[in-house]
Coordinates of N, CA, C and O and ligand atoms in Angstrom, one line a residue:
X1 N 0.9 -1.2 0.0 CA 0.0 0.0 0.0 C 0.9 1.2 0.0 O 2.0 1.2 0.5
X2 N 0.5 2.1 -0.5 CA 1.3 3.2 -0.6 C 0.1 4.6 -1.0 O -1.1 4.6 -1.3
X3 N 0.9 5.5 -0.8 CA -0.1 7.1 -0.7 C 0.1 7.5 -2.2 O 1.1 7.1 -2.8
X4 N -0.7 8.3 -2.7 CA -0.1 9.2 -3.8 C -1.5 10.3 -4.3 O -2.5 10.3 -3.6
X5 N -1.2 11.2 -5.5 CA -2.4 11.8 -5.8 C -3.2 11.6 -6.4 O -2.8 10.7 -7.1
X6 N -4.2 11.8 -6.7 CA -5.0 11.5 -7.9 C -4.9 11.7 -9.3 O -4.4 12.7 -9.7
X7 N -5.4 10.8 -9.9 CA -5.1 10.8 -11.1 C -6.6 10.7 -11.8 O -7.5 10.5 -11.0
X8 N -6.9 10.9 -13.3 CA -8.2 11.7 -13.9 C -8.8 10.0 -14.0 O -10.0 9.7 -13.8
X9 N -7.9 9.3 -14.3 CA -8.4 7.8 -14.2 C -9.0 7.2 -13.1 O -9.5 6.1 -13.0
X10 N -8.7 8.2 -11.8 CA -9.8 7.4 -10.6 C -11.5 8.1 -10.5 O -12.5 7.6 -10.0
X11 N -11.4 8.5 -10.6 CA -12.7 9.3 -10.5 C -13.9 8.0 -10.4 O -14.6 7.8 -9.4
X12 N -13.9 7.4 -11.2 CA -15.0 6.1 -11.3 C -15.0 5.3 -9.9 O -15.9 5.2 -9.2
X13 N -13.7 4.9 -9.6 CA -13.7 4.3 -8.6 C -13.5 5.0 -7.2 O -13.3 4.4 -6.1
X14 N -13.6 6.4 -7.5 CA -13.4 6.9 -6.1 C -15.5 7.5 -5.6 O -16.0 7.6 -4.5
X15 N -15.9 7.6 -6.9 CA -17.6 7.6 -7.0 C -17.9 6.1 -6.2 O -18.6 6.0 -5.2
X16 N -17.5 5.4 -6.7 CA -18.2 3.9 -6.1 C -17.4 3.9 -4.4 O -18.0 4.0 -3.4
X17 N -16.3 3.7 -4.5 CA -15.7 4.0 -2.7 C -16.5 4.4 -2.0 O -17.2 3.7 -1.3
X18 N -16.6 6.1 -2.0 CA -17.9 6.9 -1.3 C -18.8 6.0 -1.0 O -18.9 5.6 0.1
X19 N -19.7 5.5 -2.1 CA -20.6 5.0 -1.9 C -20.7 3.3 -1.2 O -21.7 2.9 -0.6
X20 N -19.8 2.7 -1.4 CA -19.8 1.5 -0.7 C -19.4 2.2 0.7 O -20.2 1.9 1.6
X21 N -18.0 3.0 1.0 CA -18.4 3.5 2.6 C -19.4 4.1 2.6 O -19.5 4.2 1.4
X22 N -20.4 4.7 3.0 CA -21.6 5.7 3.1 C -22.4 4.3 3.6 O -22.5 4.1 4.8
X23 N -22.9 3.7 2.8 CA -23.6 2.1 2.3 C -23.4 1.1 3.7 O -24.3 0.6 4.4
X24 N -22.3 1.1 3.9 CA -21.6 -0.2 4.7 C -21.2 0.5 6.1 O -21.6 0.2 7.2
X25 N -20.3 1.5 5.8 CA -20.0 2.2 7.8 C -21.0 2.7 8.1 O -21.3 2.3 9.3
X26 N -22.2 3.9 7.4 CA -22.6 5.3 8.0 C -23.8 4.3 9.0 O -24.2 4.8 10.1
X27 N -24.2 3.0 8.4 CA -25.7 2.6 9.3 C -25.0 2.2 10.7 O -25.9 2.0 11.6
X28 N -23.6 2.0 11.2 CA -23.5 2.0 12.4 C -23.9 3.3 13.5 O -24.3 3.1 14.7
X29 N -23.9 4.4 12.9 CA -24.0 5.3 13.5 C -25.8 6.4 12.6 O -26.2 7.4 13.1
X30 N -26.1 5.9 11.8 CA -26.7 6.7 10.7 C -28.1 5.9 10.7 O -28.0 4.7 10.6
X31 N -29.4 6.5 10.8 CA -30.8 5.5 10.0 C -30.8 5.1 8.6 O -29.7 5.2 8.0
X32 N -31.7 4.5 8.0 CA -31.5 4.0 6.5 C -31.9 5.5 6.1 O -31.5 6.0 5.1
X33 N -32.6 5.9 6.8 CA -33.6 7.5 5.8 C -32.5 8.4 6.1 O -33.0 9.5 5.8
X34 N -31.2 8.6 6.4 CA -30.0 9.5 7.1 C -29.2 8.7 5.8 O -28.7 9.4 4.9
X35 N -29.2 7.4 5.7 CA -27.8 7.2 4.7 C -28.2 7.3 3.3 O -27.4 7.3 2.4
X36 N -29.8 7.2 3.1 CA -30.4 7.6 1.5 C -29.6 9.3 1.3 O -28.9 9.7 0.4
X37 N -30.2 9.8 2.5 CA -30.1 11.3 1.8 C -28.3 11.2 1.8 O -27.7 11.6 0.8
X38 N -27.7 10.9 2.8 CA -26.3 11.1 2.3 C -26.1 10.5 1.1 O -24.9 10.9 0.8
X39 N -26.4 9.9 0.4 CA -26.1 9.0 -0.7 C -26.6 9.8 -1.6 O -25.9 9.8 -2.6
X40 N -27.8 10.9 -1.9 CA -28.1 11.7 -2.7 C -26.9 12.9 -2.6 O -27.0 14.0 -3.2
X41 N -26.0 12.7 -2.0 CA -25.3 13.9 -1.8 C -24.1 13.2 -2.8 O -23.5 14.0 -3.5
X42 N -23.7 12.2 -2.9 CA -23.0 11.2 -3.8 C -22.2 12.3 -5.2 O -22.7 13.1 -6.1
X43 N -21.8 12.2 -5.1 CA -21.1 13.1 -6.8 C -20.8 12.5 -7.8 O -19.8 11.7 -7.8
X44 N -21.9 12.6 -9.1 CA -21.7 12.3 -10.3 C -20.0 12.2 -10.8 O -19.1 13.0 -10.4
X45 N -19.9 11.2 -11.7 CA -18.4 11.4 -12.2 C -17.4 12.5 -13.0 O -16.2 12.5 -13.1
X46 N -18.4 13.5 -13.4 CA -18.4 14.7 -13.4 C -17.9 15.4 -12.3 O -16.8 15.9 -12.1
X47 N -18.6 15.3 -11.9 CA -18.7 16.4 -10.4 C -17.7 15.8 -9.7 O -16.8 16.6 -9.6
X48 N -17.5 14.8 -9.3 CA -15.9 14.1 -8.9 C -14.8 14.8 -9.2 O -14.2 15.5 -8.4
X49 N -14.3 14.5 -10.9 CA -13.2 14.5 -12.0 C -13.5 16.4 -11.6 O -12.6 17.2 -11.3
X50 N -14.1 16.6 -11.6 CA -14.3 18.4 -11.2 C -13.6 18.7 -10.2 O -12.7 19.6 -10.3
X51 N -13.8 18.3 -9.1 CA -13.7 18.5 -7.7 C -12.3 17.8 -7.8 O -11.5 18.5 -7.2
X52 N -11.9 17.0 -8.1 CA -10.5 16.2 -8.1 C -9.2 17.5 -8.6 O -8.0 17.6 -8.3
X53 N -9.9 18.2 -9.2 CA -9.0 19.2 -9.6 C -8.8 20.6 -10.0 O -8.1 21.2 -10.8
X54 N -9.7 20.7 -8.9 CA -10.3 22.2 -8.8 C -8.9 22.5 -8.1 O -8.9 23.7 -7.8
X55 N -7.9 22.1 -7.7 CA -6.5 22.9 -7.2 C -6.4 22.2 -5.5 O -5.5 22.5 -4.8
X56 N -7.3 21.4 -5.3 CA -7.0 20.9 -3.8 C -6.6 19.8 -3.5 O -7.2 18.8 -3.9
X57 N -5.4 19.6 -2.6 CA -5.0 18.1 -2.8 C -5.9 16.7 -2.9 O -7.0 16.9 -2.3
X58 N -5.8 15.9 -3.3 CA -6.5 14.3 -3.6 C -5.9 13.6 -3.0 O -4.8 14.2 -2.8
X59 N -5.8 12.8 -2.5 CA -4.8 11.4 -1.6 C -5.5 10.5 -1.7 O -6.7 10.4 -1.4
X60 N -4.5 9.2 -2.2 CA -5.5 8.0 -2.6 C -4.8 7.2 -1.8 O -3.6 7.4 -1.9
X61 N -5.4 5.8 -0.7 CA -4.1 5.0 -0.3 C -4.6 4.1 -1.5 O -5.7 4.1 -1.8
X62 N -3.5 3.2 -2.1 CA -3.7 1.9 -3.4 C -3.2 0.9 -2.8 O -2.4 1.0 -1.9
X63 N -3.6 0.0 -3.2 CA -2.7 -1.3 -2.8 C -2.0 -1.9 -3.8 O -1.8 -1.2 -4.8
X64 N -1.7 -3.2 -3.8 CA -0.6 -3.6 -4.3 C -0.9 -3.5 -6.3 O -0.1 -3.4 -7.2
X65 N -2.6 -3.5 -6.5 CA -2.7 -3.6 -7.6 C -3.5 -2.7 -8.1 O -4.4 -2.8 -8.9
X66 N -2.8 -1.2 -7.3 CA -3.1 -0.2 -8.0 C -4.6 0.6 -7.5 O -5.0 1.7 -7.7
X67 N -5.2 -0.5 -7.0 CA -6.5 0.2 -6.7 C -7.1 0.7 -4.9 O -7.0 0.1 -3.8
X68 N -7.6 2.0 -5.3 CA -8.1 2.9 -4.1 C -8.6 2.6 -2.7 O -9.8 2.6 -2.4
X69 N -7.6 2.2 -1.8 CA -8.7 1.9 -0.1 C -9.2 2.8 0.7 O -10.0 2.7 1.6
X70 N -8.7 3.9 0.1 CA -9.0 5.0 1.2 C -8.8 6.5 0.5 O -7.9 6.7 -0.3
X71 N -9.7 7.4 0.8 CA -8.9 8.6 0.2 C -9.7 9.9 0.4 O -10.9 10.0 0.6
X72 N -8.9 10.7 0.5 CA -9.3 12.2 1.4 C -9.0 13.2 0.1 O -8.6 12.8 -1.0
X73 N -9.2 14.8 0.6 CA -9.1 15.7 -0.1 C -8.9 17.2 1.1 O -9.7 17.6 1.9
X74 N -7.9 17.7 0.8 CA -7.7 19.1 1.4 C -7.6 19.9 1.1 O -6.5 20.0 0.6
X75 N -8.4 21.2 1.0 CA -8.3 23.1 -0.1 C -7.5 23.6 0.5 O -6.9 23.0 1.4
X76 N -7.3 24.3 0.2 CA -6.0 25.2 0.8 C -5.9 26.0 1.8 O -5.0 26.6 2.2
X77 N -7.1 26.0 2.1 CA -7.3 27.1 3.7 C -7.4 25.8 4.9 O -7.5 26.0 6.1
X78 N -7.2 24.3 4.2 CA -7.0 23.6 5.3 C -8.5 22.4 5.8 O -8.8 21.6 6.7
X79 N -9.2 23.0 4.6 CA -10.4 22.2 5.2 C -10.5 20.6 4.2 O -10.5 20.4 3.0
X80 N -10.5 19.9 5.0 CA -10.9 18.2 4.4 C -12.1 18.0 4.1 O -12.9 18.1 5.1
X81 N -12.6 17.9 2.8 CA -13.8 17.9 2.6 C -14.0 16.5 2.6 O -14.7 16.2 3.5
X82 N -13.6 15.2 1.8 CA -13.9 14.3 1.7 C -12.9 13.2 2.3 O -11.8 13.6 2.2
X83 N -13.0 11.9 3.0 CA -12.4 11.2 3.7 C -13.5 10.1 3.8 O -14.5 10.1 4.4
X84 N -13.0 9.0 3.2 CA -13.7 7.5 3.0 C -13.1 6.4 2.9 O -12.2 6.4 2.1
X85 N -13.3 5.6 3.4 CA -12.0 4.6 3.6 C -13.1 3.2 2.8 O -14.2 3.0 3.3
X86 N -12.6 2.6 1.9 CA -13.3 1.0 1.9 C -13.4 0.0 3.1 O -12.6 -0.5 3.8
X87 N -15.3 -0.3 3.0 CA -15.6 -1.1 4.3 C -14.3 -2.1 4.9 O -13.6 -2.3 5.9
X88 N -14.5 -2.6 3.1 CA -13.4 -3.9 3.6 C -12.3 -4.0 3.9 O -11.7 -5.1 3.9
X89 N -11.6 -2.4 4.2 CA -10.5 -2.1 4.6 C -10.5 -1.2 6.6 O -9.9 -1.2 7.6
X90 N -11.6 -0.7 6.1 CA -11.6 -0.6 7.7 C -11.1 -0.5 8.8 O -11.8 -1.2 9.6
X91 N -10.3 0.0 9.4 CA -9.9 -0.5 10.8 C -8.2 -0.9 10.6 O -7.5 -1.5 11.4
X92 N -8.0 -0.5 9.6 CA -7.0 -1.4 9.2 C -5.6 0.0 8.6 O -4.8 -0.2 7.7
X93 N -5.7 0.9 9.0 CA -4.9 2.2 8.8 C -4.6 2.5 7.7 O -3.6 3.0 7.4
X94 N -5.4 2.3 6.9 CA -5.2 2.7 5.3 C -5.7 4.2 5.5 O -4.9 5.1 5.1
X95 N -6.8 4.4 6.0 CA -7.4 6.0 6.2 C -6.7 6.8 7.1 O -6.8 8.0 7.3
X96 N -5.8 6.0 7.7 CA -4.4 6.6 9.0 C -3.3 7.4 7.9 O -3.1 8.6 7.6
X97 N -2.9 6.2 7.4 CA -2.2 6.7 6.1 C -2.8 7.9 5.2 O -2.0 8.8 5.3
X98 N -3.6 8.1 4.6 CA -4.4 9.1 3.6 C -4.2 10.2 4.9 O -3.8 11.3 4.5
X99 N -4.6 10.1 6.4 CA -4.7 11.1 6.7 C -3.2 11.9 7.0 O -3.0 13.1 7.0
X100 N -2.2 10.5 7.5 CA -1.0 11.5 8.0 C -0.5 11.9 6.5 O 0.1 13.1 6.5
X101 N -0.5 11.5 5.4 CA 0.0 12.2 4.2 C -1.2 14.0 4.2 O -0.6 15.0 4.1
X102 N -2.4 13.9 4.2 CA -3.4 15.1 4.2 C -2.1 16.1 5.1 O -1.3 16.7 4.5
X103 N -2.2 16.1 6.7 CA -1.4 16.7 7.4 C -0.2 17.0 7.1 O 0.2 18.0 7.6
X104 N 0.6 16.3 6.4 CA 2.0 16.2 6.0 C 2.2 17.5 4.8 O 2.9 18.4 4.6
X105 N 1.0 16.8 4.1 CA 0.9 18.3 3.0 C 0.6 19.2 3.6 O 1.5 20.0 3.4
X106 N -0.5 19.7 4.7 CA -0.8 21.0 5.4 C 0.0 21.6 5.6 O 0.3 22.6 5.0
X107 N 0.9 20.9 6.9 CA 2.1 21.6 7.0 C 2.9 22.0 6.2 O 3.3 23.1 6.4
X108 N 3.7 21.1 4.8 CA 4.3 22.1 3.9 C 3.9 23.1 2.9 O 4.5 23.6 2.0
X109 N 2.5 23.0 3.6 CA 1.7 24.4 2.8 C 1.8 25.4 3.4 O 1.5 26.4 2.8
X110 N 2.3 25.3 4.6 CA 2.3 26.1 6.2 C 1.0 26.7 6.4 O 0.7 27.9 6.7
X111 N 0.0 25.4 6.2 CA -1.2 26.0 7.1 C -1.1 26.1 8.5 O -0.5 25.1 8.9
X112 N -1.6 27.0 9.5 CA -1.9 26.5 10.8 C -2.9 25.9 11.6 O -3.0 26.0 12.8
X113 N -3.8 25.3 10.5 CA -5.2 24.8 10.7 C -5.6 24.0 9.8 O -5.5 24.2 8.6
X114 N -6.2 22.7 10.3 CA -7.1 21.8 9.9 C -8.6 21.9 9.8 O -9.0 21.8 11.0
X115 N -9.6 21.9 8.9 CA -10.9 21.6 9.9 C -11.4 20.8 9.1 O -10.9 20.3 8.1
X116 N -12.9 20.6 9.8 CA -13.8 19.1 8.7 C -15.2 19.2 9.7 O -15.2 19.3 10.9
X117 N -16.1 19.1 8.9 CA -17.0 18.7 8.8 C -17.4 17.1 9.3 O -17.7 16.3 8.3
X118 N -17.4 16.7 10.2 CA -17.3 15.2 10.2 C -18.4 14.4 10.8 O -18.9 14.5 11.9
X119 N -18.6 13.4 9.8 CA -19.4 12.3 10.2 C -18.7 12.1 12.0 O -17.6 12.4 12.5
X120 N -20.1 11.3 12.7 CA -19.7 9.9 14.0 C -18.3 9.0 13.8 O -17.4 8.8 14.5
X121 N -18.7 8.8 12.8 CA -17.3 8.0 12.6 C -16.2 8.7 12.2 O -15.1 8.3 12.5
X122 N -16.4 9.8 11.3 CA -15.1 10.3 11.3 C -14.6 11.4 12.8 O -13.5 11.9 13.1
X123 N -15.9 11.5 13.6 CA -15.6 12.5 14.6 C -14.4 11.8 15.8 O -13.5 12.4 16.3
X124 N -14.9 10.1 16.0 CA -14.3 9.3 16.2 C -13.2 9.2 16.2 O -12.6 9.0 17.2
X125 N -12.3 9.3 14.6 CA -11.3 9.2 13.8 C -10.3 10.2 14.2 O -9.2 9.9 14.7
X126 N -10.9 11.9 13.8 CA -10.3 12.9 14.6 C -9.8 13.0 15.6 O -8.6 13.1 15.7
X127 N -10.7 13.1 16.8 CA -11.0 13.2 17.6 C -9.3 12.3 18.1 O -8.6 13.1 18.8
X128 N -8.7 10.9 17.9 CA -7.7 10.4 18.3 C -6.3 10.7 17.3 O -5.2 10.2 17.5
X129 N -6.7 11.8 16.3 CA -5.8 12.4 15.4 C -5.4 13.6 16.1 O -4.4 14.1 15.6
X130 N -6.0 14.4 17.4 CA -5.6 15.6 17.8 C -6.6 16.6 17.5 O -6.1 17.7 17.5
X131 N -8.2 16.6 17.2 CA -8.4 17.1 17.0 C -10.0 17.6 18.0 O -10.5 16.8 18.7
X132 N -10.5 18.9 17.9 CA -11.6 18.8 18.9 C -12.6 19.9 18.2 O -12.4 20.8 17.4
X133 N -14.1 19.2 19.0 CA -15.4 19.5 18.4 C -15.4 21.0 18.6 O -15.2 21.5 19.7
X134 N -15.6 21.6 17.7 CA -16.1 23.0 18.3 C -17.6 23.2 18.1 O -18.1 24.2 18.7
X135 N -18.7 22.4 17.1 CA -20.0 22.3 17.5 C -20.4 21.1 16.5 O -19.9 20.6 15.4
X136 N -21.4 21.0 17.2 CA -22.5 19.8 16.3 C -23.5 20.3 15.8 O -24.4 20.8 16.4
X137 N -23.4 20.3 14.1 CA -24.8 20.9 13.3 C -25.3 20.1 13.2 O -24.7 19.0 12.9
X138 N -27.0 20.1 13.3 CA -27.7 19.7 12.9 C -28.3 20.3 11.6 O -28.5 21.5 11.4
X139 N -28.6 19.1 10.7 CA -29.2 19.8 9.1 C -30.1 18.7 8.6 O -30.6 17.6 9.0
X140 N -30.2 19.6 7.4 CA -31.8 18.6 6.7 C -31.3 18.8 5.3 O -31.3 19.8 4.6
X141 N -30.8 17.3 4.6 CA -31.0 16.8 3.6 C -32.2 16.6 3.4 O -32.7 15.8 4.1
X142 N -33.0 17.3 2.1 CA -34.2 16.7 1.6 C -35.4 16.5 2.4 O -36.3 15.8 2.0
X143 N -35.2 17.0 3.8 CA -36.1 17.3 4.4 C -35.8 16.0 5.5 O -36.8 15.7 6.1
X144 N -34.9 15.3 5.7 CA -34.2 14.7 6.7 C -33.2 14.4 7.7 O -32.1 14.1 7.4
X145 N -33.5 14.6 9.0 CA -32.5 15.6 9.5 C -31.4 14.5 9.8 O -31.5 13.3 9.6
X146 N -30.4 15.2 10.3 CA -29.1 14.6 10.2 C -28.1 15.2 10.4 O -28.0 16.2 9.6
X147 N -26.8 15.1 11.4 CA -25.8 15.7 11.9 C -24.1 15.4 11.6 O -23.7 14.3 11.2
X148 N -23.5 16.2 11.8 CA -22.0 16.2 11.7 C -21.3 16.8 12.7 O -21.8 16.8 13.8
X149 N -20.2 17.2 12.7 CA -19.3 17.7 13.7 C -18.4 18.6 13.3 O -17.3 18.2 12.8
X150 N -18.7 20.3 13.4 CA -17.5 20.7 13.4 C -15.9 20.8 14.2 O -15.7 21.2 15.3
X151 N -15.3 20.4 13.5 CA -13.8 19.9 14.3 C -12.7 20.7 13.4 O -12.7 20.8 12.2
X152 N -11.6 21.3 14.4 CA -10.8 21.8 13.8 C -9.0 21.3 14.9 O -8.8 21.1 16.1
X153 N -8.4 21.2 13.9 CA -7.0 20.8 14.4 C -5.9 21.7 14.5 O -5.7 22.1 13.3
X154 N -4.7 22.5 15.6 CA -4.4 23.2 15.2 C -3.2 23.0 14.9 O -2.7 22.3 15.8
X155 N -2.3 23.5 13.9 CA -0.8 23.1 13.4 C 0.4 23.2 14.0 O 1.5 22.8 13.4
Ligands
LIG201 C1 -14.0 8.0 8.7 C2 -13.3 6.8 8.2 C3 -12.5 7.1 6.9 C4 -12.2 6.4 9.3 O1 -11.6 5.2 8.8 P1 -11.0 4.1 9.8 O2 -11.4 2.8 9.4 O3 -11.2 4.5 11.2 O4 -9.5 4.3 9.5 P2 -8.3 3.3 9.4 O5 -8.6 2.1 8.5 O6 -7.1 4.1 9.0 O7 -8.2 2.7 10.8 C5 -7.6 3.4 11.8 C6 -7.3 2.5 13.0 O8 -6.6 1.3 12.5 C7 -5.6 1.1 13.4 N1 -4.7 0.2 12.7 C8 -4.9 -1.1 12.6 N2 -3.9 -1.7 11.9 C9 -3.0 -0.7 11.6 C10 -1.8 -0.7 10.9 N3 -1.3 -1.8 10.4 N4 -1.2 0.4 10.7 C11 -1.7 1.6 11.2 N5 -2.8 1.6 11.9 C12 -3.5 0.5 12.1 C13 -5.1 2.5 13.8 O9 -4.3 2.4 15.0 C14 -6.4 3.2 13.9 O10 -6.9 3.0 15.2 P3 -7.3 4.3 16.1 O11 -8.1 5.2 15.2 O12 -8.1 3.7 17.2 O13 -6.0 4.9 16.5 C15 -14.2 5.6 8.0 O14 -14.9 5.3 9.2 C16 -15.3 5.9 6.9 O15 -14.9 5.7 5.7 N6 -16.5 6.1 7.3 C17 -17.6 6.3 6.4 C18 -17.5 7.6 5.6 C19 -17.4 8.8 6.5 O16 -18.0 8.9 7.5 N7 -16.5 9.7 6.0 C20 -16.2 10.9 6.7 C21 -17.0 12.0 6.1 S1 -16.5 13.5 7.0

């Protein structure tokens, strides 16, 4: 396994990742009517290959045959928008990796801040990365309510 950036050829499979984590972790912590609407929030392969390269880092961890277990994204003021790890990788520091590479870039960007938006499970994740809640929103996908965690890390 190894870290690296994205490339215009992942896009397909970083659309399906999302979606198998979303699918398979979020009902630990999430209802089925909470992981529909996150799954409407899902990004067309478009909207991916867009967002892949709008100027913000990508980090994919791969394994031995090239393909995606885990993988995050950072803008430049420091915020992680996206962070998904494959079910069947899990638990298993692949998403450890994606994140100490995310940080590793921060810092030689010389940000002095991290933040994110974070799922239970990712608040979880943070939370033993150094990082702490500064509030819990509550929102409404599609008329479904449903929460996250603002969390910020400082450099
Ligand atoms: C959030 C998410 C990416 C976190 O993934 P994760 O499974 O906790 O991450 P990893 O696979 O890296 O596992 C990390 C754990 O594996 C441990 N680990 C096990 N084997 C390891 C190894 N060989 N090397 C390093 N760490 C290892 C680590 O110590 C770490 O444990 P800790 O967090 O208790 O310290 C994942 O839960 C997810 O995809 N959730 C669904 C989507 C989601 O909510 N995304 C966030 C949107 S904001």
């Amino acid at each position: 396994m190894h870290v690296r950036r994205f490339q215009d050829d992942d896009a397909p499979e970083l659309v399906e990742l999302y979606k198998r984590s979303v699918r398979s972790i979020g009902p630990k912590d999430y209802s089925t009517r909470q992981i529909e609407a996150w799954l409407s929030l899902a990004p067309s392969l478009e909207a991916m290959r867009a967002r892949c390269t709008d100027g913000r880092a990508v980090l994919l961890a791969v394994g031995n045959n090239g393909r995606p277990l885990a993988f995050g994204d950072i803008e430049t003021d420091g915020h992680i928008g996206y962070f998904y790890c494959a079910p069947e990788h899990a638990g298993s520091g692949v998403a450890l990796e994606v994140y100490n590479s995310l940080e590793r870039h921060a810092l030689g960007a010389g940000l002095s801040r991290m933040y994110v938006a974070a799922s239970e499970a990712a608040r979880r994740f943070f939370l033993r990365r150094g990082f702490h809640v500064l509030a819990r929103r509550d929102l409404r996908i599609d008329g479904v309510p449903i929460h996250n965690f603002s969390m910020e890390k400082q450099l």
